[in-house]
Each structure stands twice: as structure tokens, then as C-alpha cells.
């Protein structure tokens, strides 16, 4: 399916540009995206960035979407306004994302390449494109695709990169090989020149990218000049309506992705220890923490987080549990395969009432699945977590703000309710970035829960660590507290932590542990359980969780403009399941549309289990790519027309 | 690190527990636990600053017979649990009690991992060559071809040499004792605990219920024509010491004799200190070298809230790194 038009830009209203750059991994796609983002950020625009990459070091395809807007945006746009390509594969893969009025930049060399000769273009992809082109009497080449794009109203900008490099080399008095190092900047500058975007922003971005390295800055600044001159000399922009301009904003902003937001939130929340085993897409969180293992605190001193890269995820989770027993705020971070390895230890932490935070960055599953693509397929395992019955708290975040504040709050939940907290996020959120104002740590309270006083003397016998209480919460001792020695064990145990198989003690302990979840449900606010957006009285109800949030909220805006009332329940607290609230909120939902990025509707399954409520429509996507507002909007149209099935699968063969 | 209390000296009985003990009569575990009580007392430790970490199996029950903090973990996982405890609170003395199957079977990956870190703790391996609690299956220390009485057929898997394994993984103190030589065992435990780094103590012990081959009598050499205990101290001229000043030749000389002594298993099984490498910094020291504040602010004791109960972290510098304008 080719992108629909128009692209919501170009007609002179609120600026909202969708720019895409792609290329082989290792070729500088990320650098180009960084420079473009910085230039837009300096220009006062809000940004949403989305990174798609392959499980590969060098050579395979990756791309980066930047959405630059006068309004804050929280999702990508499927319909791209301007596509920048480095080579034939990117050109071939993404031309279908372009609609009427949009543009594509491509190299002379890539203008006529046989699709089936593009090394990493999947056979299925090339076959489908070839069939599509054949239907239109076009050859299975990038030339055929370009012709088709032109027929669909896409403006083609063929660029002779070598010519610009040669001009740059001459201007700088350096060999072309040296001038070629500015290729990424040059690619960005072709885009920004075509968008009539001030070159000064791009120059400022270059200076910020290589601080203090004047020779590199000089080369790149000249590359910008040469490129703008080239574009002026070679293209007539009068029939290309898409442009981008800076806006007045003095707000200080940073650009942060999901991995960084969680790491920052953990630091703000007082993390002391994190152990991890490398796994995509979780590792960048731990990397950020390692790079910031020591940091200032407000009294002028220094604090730290101790990071350990372990031999496997079992070690990671058990090491963190050990640290938590001493009173540390401890966590580990992983993705589905690692989480699966942690399950036994999750049960141990639960039965020992250890405050432990596990961050799960979901990716395509099962098994190794699609390691660098997104999915919301871990909800079921996160909600069960291990064998047996035990309390745990499962929190899902939908954007970088939530990722930050939830990461901090998870430690409070873990210590207040003395147990496992699983923080569920996904690949889409991990690698999408947003401009945000400096986050506010003044809002982050610290609640360490009920901690026992040291008894001092050693002779009083073992401490009743697991005392049976009305609330289910027992005063927690920390290993090393004077006089509070007791035992911890994965076996059922007495209040002192001695192994027991006594039936009454067993009942007392398992019931006590579960009472903590009743307590949590009674103490947590509605906002901590589910957030409501849109028209609260509307019957048309979207229900979702995680990173689909941005797309659904954007769809609500579109529906509002169309005069269609709708509301959106974004679930934060997966477990313990807020039965009363969800039942009440959904009583008037019609139709109830549940949106999830997985095959089976894992949240819908939980909802039905706990409340008996089933959705009228289950909207699912499991091709590894994030859901867009356009897809939701199209689905609503089908639902309102009355011809939508109960199960709707979002598909796009060209993503 | 070893904590000594000034206020009070604890005796061996303070490190023990009156809990009903359910090890089999005649089990070698009794000797090991008695030695643990005595070693802690002789070192002047405070029971509140000692954590005994157990795995799963008969040996995993050791924490219940200690008057210290006791953490009965998962099968194969006591070493990473213990690592987390030690790194989060370096003031604690951490001892791990785990079986041969726990340590070198299901937990072998962690044995390798912890060796690379030289975490300052003591791993005591209860080495009876069988899985007792699950009724006598072969442990990774049982030699190929042997058939203890719980086995339907002789084991067709080779044994691991625990001392060689520990050496290869990077343990910086390696020793071997015998559960019926308490005097030596106490001294070995004291040395291991005092070692500033990762110590591995292999303790040979009979399993009177399932190991009918390597019994107390076998260790005493009573099956031999000339009765002489198999368990013997290392030769007097064996020097286990490696220091920061040791030359490459010193290290190679030691490696040769270490390899030789650790492979002796027959009429004579050497016990004692096989390696005492004081030349390598511990994991806590490695962290301290990089993270200066760790000397005062550890994960277990650091202050994380201000007077109003709000986060005390100043993220401004990190936000500046991520700033776009």
C-alpha cells in the first residue's frame, strides 16, 4: 500500500514534517539523523525520532524517522514528507511511504537498479514490489519505482553527490576522500536546503556535534554552503510545497529516548545497584547508567550506582536480589529471552518479599524472535512471572515521561509492598526519542516502606522478618542490621524464615503475601492505574497500554477535529489488576476497541479473565513495527462504517 | 572485610543455632558447620555482620545452623546472590555454603563469572561426589566409571577437578580440607575469610548414605594393605603464595606445582592452601578506584532522599548532555 496523501504538511498550516533517512548500518544514518534533529531542536521545533535497525553490525538496512513539529508529537508518521537515501535499498524500501506532494532525494547511481540484485532486500519484499510495478507496466527496478512515485505525485530530487563532494574538495583545498567525510552533513543539507530551512540552524548543529574540533566543523560548515548552492543551482523549489521553518521558543529542551528516560528515572529514584546481561533492546539503558555511575546529589556530594555486567541473566537477577536484601534499591534490565531466564529467581524474590525492580524491554518474540523489532508480547509472562501464586506489581509505560517517572516510582512500589515490580516497556519506546523540557526531579518522592529498627543485641533469637500482619507488610530487616539476624529462603517459611511445610503456617504466609496486593490496590490512585484521555463521556473507547499511547492520542486529535467523540484508557497498572475501576470505566464503552502490538491480545485476555469484559474489536499488529495514528484512524473509519471484523490486524508490506 | 566488635567477643556457640538438624547421622556436613562456627568465633566476627549464603541440597541447609544472617537461595545461584550482597554492603563478611553439584554442575557458569571478579567472599564447597537430597545421583566431582549405590549404572561422565577449575576461573585463594580434620578446616576457613579476595575451599566429606565408595574409612585409607590416611597435608615445601611482586617465573613455578598437587588423587590426597594470591585487587577495590564515592556511599547505606523525602539527585549535568538547544 502506498502512502495516502496529503501528508498533513505543505498547505501552510501548523508545521509538521516527517523526514526519513536510511542506509546500511555503519554508514552514518544515525549521525545524519542526529545533525538533522539538532538543527530542528536549535530551531525551536519539537521532535519525535524513531530508529529502526537490523540485528547486524554493518551493512544491513536501518532508517531513522524524524518528525519536526510546532506541537509536541509522540508518534511517528507512516506517510513521509521527505525521504533521504544513501543507496538503492533505502530508496526501494521507502518509496512506498511517500504520497502526493512529498519528495525523495536519491543518488544518480541508484536511479536504475534491479530490485532482485539489491543484496539485503528481502526476496518477499522485492517480489511484492515487482508484482506491484508489473501491474502498472513498470520494470522491477528502482527506476520503475521512481516512475511510479512520480505518477503518484512524488517529487524526485536526483542528486549527484560526487559533484558536491568535488566542489567541497576544491573549496577546502583537500582531496575528495577527505571532503567525503562530510557526506552525512551533506545528505542532511540537501534535505534542509530543499525544505528552505535556514542553513544557520544546520551549521549550529554541526558545531554542537563536534565541539572543539574546529577542522571538522569547518569542513562540515563548508559542506552545508556547497550543498545549499548546489540545490539553488539545480532545483526549482517552486512546485515543492513542503518547507520547514524555525519557531520562536526559548524553552530549554533535551532529546531523550526510552532507554535514557528509564536510566534517568532510576537514578532519580535512588538506584544503588544494577546488574545486567547484554541484550537488545535493553542494553542502552545499562550503558547509560554505566556512563553515569557517579553523579551529584543536591547537598553537594556525590552518589553512585554500582553496575555489574554478569555472565547471564540468572546471575543478573539473583545478584540484584542479593543487593536488595542489604537495603539497596536494586534492579536489572532485560528483554524477553533474558526475562524468561529470570523467572525462577522472580519467584524467590517474591516469596522472600525482596524489593526488586525488573525492567523488561519487549521485542519480537518468542525465542530470539525479531531482536531489534518491537512487540508487546511479554505481558503474559510478566503478569505470571514465575511458577506458583505470588504477588507482583506490573507497570507499563507509554512514553518517555512515563518511562522516567515510572522507573523512579517502581522502586517506591517495590519497597512499600516489599516485592517484585516488573516495569514493562518495548523496543519502539527504547529507540524513539522526543524533545522534552528538563524533567522535574522535584516531583519524585522517596518511600522506603516499613523498615525494622535494629534490635542491637544478638541474643533475642531470630527476627520475625515475615511476621504475619493485617496489611501483609512486615517490618523489613536489612542484612547486616545489628541483632536482626533471620533467614531468607525460597522454601515456604516461618516468620523467622525457617523452612516449613506446616499447613497452617503455609496458609498464613501465602495469604499474608497476597494481602499486600489488596493494600496496593486500595492505596494507588486511579491515575496510577489507568489514565483517561479524550472525551470522558464518549462511548467509542480505545483501550491500550505501552507505547501505542502516542499514536492513539494523535488519532484522538484527528477524530476530535472530525467531530467524532472518543476516549482512550491507557492502562498503567497491569497487575494487581484494578478490577473495580476497569469494570466501571468500561461499563458504557461502545464499541470497545483494544489496541495491542501482539498476536493474541494479551491485555484483552487479562481483561476478560479479571472482569469478563471482551472487546468489540481487537486491533493487533505483530509485524515488529510500531502502530501509527494513521493506522488507528483508518481502523476507526472501518469500524464506524460497520464492516470491521472483531479481530483487525494492521498490516503494511512495505515497512 | 572482617568486622571485629569491640564491645563483645562472640563464642562458637553464638554462631550456632539450636534449630533441629536434619542431616543424616555421620554426615560430613557436621564437621564443616562446626568448623564454620569456630572460624567465625576465632576471627572475632559479629554474627550480625556475617551472612551465610546457601544453595540447594543438604549443604544449602547450612545457613539454618548458623547464628548469622542466612540466605537459602536457589540451586546453583548462591554465588551471584552473595556477590550482590557483598557489593551492596562491603562491610559484611559473606560465606557461601554449597554442594559440588550446586557449585560445579548447575552453577558452573557463575563459578566462572565470579572468578573473573575476585569478589571478596568465601565459597565453601561441600564435596561428597553425590547429590544427596535427591537420593544419590552423580555429582560433577564423581569420577567416570564409578557407581555409588544410588546409581543404576556407573557414571559415564568425567569428573571436574575443582581446584584446577577454580584456578582457571581466577579464584585468588584456593584450599582443600577434610570434614574430619576440624582443626585444619578451621584454620583454612579463617585464612579463606581473611583473604581479601575470592576464596574457594573444597571440603572433602563422606556421604554415609549415598557414597559407599569414598567413605570415612576410605579417606582413612583402611582399604589399603598398609593403612595410612589418604588425606594428607600438602608437602612442606609447597609454597602457595603469589604476590604483586611475583615474577613470571614465580607464577609459572607455582602453576606447575599447583597443577601437580591438585591432580594427586589416590593413595594420597593433599589438603591445605594451594594458592594464596594477594597480588590482585578485589572487585570492591576495583569499583572504589573508579567510583570514589563508593568508599562512603554504598548501595546499602547511601542517602537517596532529602529532608523532605524527595529525591536528592541532581540530574542537571545529564540533562545538559542531552540538551538540543
Coordinates of N, CA and C in Angstrom, one line a residue, chain B residues 155-257:
Chain B
X155 N 28.7 -44.0 36.3 CA 28.6 -42.7 35.6 C 29.5 -42.7 34.4
X156 N 29.0 -42.2 33.3 CA 29.8 -42.1 32.0 C 30.3 -40.7 31.8
X157 N 30.2 -39.9 32.8 CA 30.8 -38.5 32.6 C 32.0 -38.3 33.4
X158 N 32.9 -37.5 32.9 CA 34.2 -37.3 33.7 C 34.0 -36.4 34.8
X159 N 34.9 -36.4 35.8 CA 34.8 -35.5 36.9 C 35.6 -34.2 36.6
X160 N 35.1 -33.2 37.3 CA 35.8 -31.9 37.2 C 36.8 -31.9 38.3
X161 N 38.0 -31.3 38.1 CA 38.9 -31.1 39.2 C 38.6 -29.7 39.7
X162 N 38.0 -29.7 40.9 CA 37.5 -28.4 41.4 C 38.6 -27.3 41.6
X163 N 39.8 -27.8 42.0 CA 40.9 -26.9 42.3 C 41.4 -26.3 41.0
X164 N 41.6 -27.1 40.0 CA 42.0 -26.6 38.7 C 41.0 -25.7 38.1
X165 N 39.8 -26.0 38.3 CA 38.7 -25.2 37.8 C 38.7 -23.8 38.5
X166 N 38.9 -23.8 39.8 CA 38.9 -22.5 40.5 C 40.2 -21.7 40.1
X167 N 41.3 -22.4 39.8 CA 42.5 -21.7 39.4 C 42.2 -21.0 38.1
X168 N 41.7 -21.8 37.1 CA 41.4 -21.3 35.8 C 40.5 -20.1 35.8
X169 N 39.5 -20.2 36.7 CA 38.5 -19.1 36.7 C 39.0 -17.8 37.4
X170 N 40.1 -17.9 38.2 CA 40.6 -16.7 38.7 C 40.5 -16.6 40.2
X171 N 40.0 -17.6 40.9 CA 39.9 -17.5 42.4 C 41.4 -17.2 42.9
X172 N 41.4 -16.3 43.8 CA 42.8 -15.9 44.3 C 43.2 -16.6 45.6
X173 N 42.3 -17.3 46.2 CA 42.7 -18.2 47.3 C 42.0 -19.5 47.1
X174 N 42.8 -20.6 47.1 CA 42.3 -21.9 46.9 C 42.8 -22.9 47.9
X175 N 41.9 -23.6 48.5 CA 42.3 -24.6 49.5 C 41.5 -25.8 49.5
X176 N 42.0 -26.8 50.2 CA 41.2 -28.0 50.3 C 41.3 -28.6 51.7
X177 N 40.2 -29.0 52.3 CA 40.2 -29.5 53.6 C 39.4 -30.8 53.7
X178 N 39.3 -31.4 54.8 CA 38.5 -32.6 55.0 C 37.6 -32.5 56.2
X179 N 36.4 -32.9 56.1 CA 35.4 -32.6 57.1 C 35.8 -33.3 58.5
X180 N 36.6 -34.3 58.4 CA 37.0 -35.0 59.7 C 38.3 -34.5 60.2
X181 N 38.9 -33.4 59.6 CA 40.1 -32.8 60.2 C 39.7 -31.4 60.5
X182 N 38.9 -31.3 61.6 CA 38.3 -30.0 62.0 C 39.4 -28.9 62.3
X183 N 40.5 -29.3 62.9 CA 41.5 -28.4 63.3 C 42.0 -27.7 62.1
X184 N 42.4 -28.5 61.1 CA 42.9 -27.9 59.8 C 41.8 -27.1 59.1
X185 N 40.6 -27.6 59.2 CA 39.5 -27.0 58.5 C 39.2 -25.6 59.0
X186 N 39.3 -25.4 60.4 CA 39.0 -24.1 61.0 C 40.1 -23.2 60.5
X187 N 41.3 -23.6 60.5 CA 42.4 -22.7 60.1 C 42.2 -22.3 58.6
X188 N 41.9 -23.3 57.8 CA 41.7 -23.0 56.4 C 40.5 -22.0 56.2
X189 N 39.5 -22.1 56.9 CA 38.3 -21.2 56.8 C 38.7 -19.8 57.3
X190 N 39.5 -19.8 58.3 CA 40.0 -18.4 58.8 C 40.8 -17.8 57.8
X191 N 41.7 -18.5 57.2 CA 42.6 -18.0 56.1 C 41.7 -17.5 54.9
X192 N 40.7 -18.3 54.6 CA 39.9 -18.0 53.4 C 39.1 -16.7 53.7
X193 N 38.5 -16.6 54.9 CA 37.7 -15.5 55.2 C 38.6 -14.2 55.2
X194 N 39.8 -14.4 55.8 CA 40.6 -13.2 55.9 C 41.3 -12.8 54.6
X195 N 41.3 -13.7 53.6 CA 41.8 -13.3 52.3 C 41.0 -12.2 51.7
X196 N 41.7 -11.2 51.2 CA 41.0 -10.0 50.6 C 40.8 -10.3 49.1
X197 N 39.8 -11.1 48.9 CA 39.5 -11.5 47.5 C 38.7 -12.8 47.6
X198 N 38.6 -13.4 46.4 CA 37.7 -14.6 46.3 C 38.4 -15.9 46.7
X199 N 37.8 -16.5 47.7 CA 38.4 -17.8 48.2 C 37.5 -18.9 47.9
X200 N 38.2 -20.0 47.5 CA 37.5 -21.3 47.3 C 38.0 -22.4 48.2
X201 N 37.2 -22.9 49.0 CA 37.6 -24.0 49.9 C 36.8 -25.3 49.5
X202 N 37.5 -26.2 49.0 CA 36.9 -27.5 48.6 C 37.0 -28.4 49.9
X203 N 35.9 -28.8 50.4 CA 35.9 -29.7 51.6 C 35.5 -31.1 51.3
X204 N 36.4 -32.0 51.3 CA 36.0 -33.4 51.1 C 35.3 -33.9 52.3
X205 N 34.2 -34.7 52.0 CA 33.4 -35.2 53.0 C 32.7 -36.5 52.6
X206 N 32.6 -37.4 53.5 CA 31.8 -38.6 53.2 C 30.3 -38.3 53.1
X207 N 29.6 -39.0 52.3 CA 28.1 -39.0 52.4 C 27.8 -40.4 52.9
X208 N 27.5 -40.6 54.2 CA 27.3 -42.0 54.7 C 26.1 -42.7 54.0
X209 N 25.2 -42.0 53.5 CA 24.0 -42.6 53.0 C 24.2 -43.0 51.5
X210 N 24.8 -42.2 50.7 CA 24.8 -42.4 49.2 C 26.2 -42.7 48.6
X211 N 27.2 -42.2 49.3 CA 28.6 -42.5 48.7 C 29.2 -43.7 49.5
X212 N 29.0 -44.9 49.0 CA 29.5 -46.1 49.7 C 31.0 -46.4 49.2
X213 N 31.5 -45.5 48.3 CA 32.8 -45.8 47.8 C 33.9 -44.9 48.6
X214 N 33.6 -43.6 48.7 CA 34.5 -42.8 49.4 C 34.0 -42.5 50.8
X215 N 34.1 -43.4 51.6 CA 33.6 -43.4 53.0 C 34.7 -42.8 53.9
X216 N 34.3 -42.6 55.2 CA 35.3 -42.2 56.2 C 36.4 -43.2 56.2
X217 N 36.1 -44.4 56.1 CA 37.2 -45.4 56.2 C 38.1 -45.3 54.9
X218 N 37.5 -45.0 53.8 CA 38.3 -44.9 52.6 C 39.2 -43.7 52.7
X219 N 38.7 -42.6 53.2 CA 39.6 -41.4 53.4 C 40.7 -41.8 54.4
X220 N 40.3 -42.7 55.4 CA 41.4 -43.1 56.4 C 42.3 -44.1 55.8
X221 N 42.1 -44.5 54.6 CA 43.0 -45.5 53.9 C 42.9 -46.9 54.4
X222 N 41.7 -47.2 55.1 CA 41.6 -48.5 55.7 C 41.5 -49.7 54.7
X223 N 41.2 -49.3 53.4 CA 41.1 -50.3 52.4 C 42.4 -50.7 51.8
X224 N 43.5 -50.0 52.2 CA 44.8 -50.3 51.7 C 45.5 -51.3 52.5
X225 N 46.4 -52.0 51.9 CA 47.2 -53.0 52.5 C 47.9 -52.4 53.8
X226 N 48.6 -51.3 53.5 CA 49.2 -50.6 54.6 C 48.3 -49.4 54.9
X227 N 47.6 -49.5 56.1 CA 46.6 -48.5 56.4 C 47.3 -47.1 56.7
X228 N 47.0 -46.1 55.9 CA 47.5 -44.8 56.0 C 46.5 -43.8 55.5
X229 N 46.2 -42.8 56.2 CA 45.1 -41.9 55.7 C 45.5 -41.3 54.4
X230 N 44.5 -41.3 53.5 CA 44.7 -40.7 52.2 C 44.9 -39.2 52.3
X231 N 44.1 -38.6 53.2 CA 44.1 -37.2 53.3 C 45.3 -36.8 54.1
X232 N 46.2 -36.1 53.4 CA 47.5 -35.7 53.9 C 47.7 -34.2 53.7
X233 N 48.5 -33.5 54.5 CA 48.8 -32.1 54.2 C 49.7 -32.0 53.0
X234 N 49.6 -30.9 52.3 CA 50.5 -30.6 51.2 C 51.9 -30.7 51.6
X235 N 52.8 -31.1 50.7 CA 54.3 -31.2 51.1 C 54.7 -29.9 51.8
X236 N 55.6 -30.0 52.7 CA 56.1 -28.8 53.5 C 56.7 -27.7 52.6
X237 N 57.3 -28.2 51.5 CA 58.0 -27.2 50.6 C 57.1 -26.6 49.6
X238 N 55.8 -26.9 49.7 CA 54.8 -26.3 48.7 C 54.5 -24.9 49.1
X239 N 54.8 -23.9 48.3 CA 54.5 -22.5 48.6 C 53.3 -22.0 47.8
X240 N 52.2 -21.7 48.5 CA 51.0 -21.2 47.7 C 51.0 -19.8 47.4
X241 N 52.1 -19.0 47.8 CA 52.0 -17.6 47.7 C 52.3 -17.0 46.4
X242 N 51.4 -16.1 45.9 CA 51.7 -15.2 44.8 C 51.4 -13.8 45.3
X243 N 52.3 -12.9 45.0 CA 52.1 -11.5 45.4 C 52.2 -10.6 44.2
X244 N 52.0 -9.4 44.4 CA 52.1 -8.4 43.3 C 53.5 -8.4 42.8
X245 N 54.5 -8.8 43.6 CA 55.9 -8.7 43.2 C 56.4 -10.0 42.6
X246 N 55.5 -11.0 42.6 CA 56.0 -12.3 42.0 C 56.3 -12.1 40.5
X247 N 57.5 -12.8 40.2 CA 57.9 -12.7 38.8 C 57.1 -13.7 37.9
X248 N 57.2 -13.6 36.6 CA 56.5 -14.5 35.8 C 57.0 -16.0 36.1
X249 N 58.3 -16.1 36.3 CA 58.8 -17.4 36.7 C 58.2 -18.0 38.0
X250 N 58.1 -17.1 38.9 CA 57.4 -17.5 40.2 C 56.0 -18.0 39.9
X251 N 55.3 -17.3 39.1 CA 53.9 -17.7 38.8 C 53.9 -19.0 38.1
X252 N 54.8 -19.2 37.1 CA 54.9 -20.4 36.4 C 55.3 -21.6 37.3
X253 N 56.3 -21.4 38.1 CA 56.7 -22.4 39.1 C 55.5 -22.9 39.9
X254 N 54.8 -21.8 40.5 CA 53.7 -22.2 41.3 C 52.6 -22.9 40.5
X255 N 52.4 -22.5 39.3 CA 51.3 -23.1 38.5 C 51.7 -24.6 38.3
X256 N 52.9 -24.9 38.0 CA 53.3 -26.3 37.8 C 53.1 -27.1 39.1
X257 N 53.5 -26.6 40.2 CA 53.3 -27.4 41.4 C 51.8 -27.5 41.8

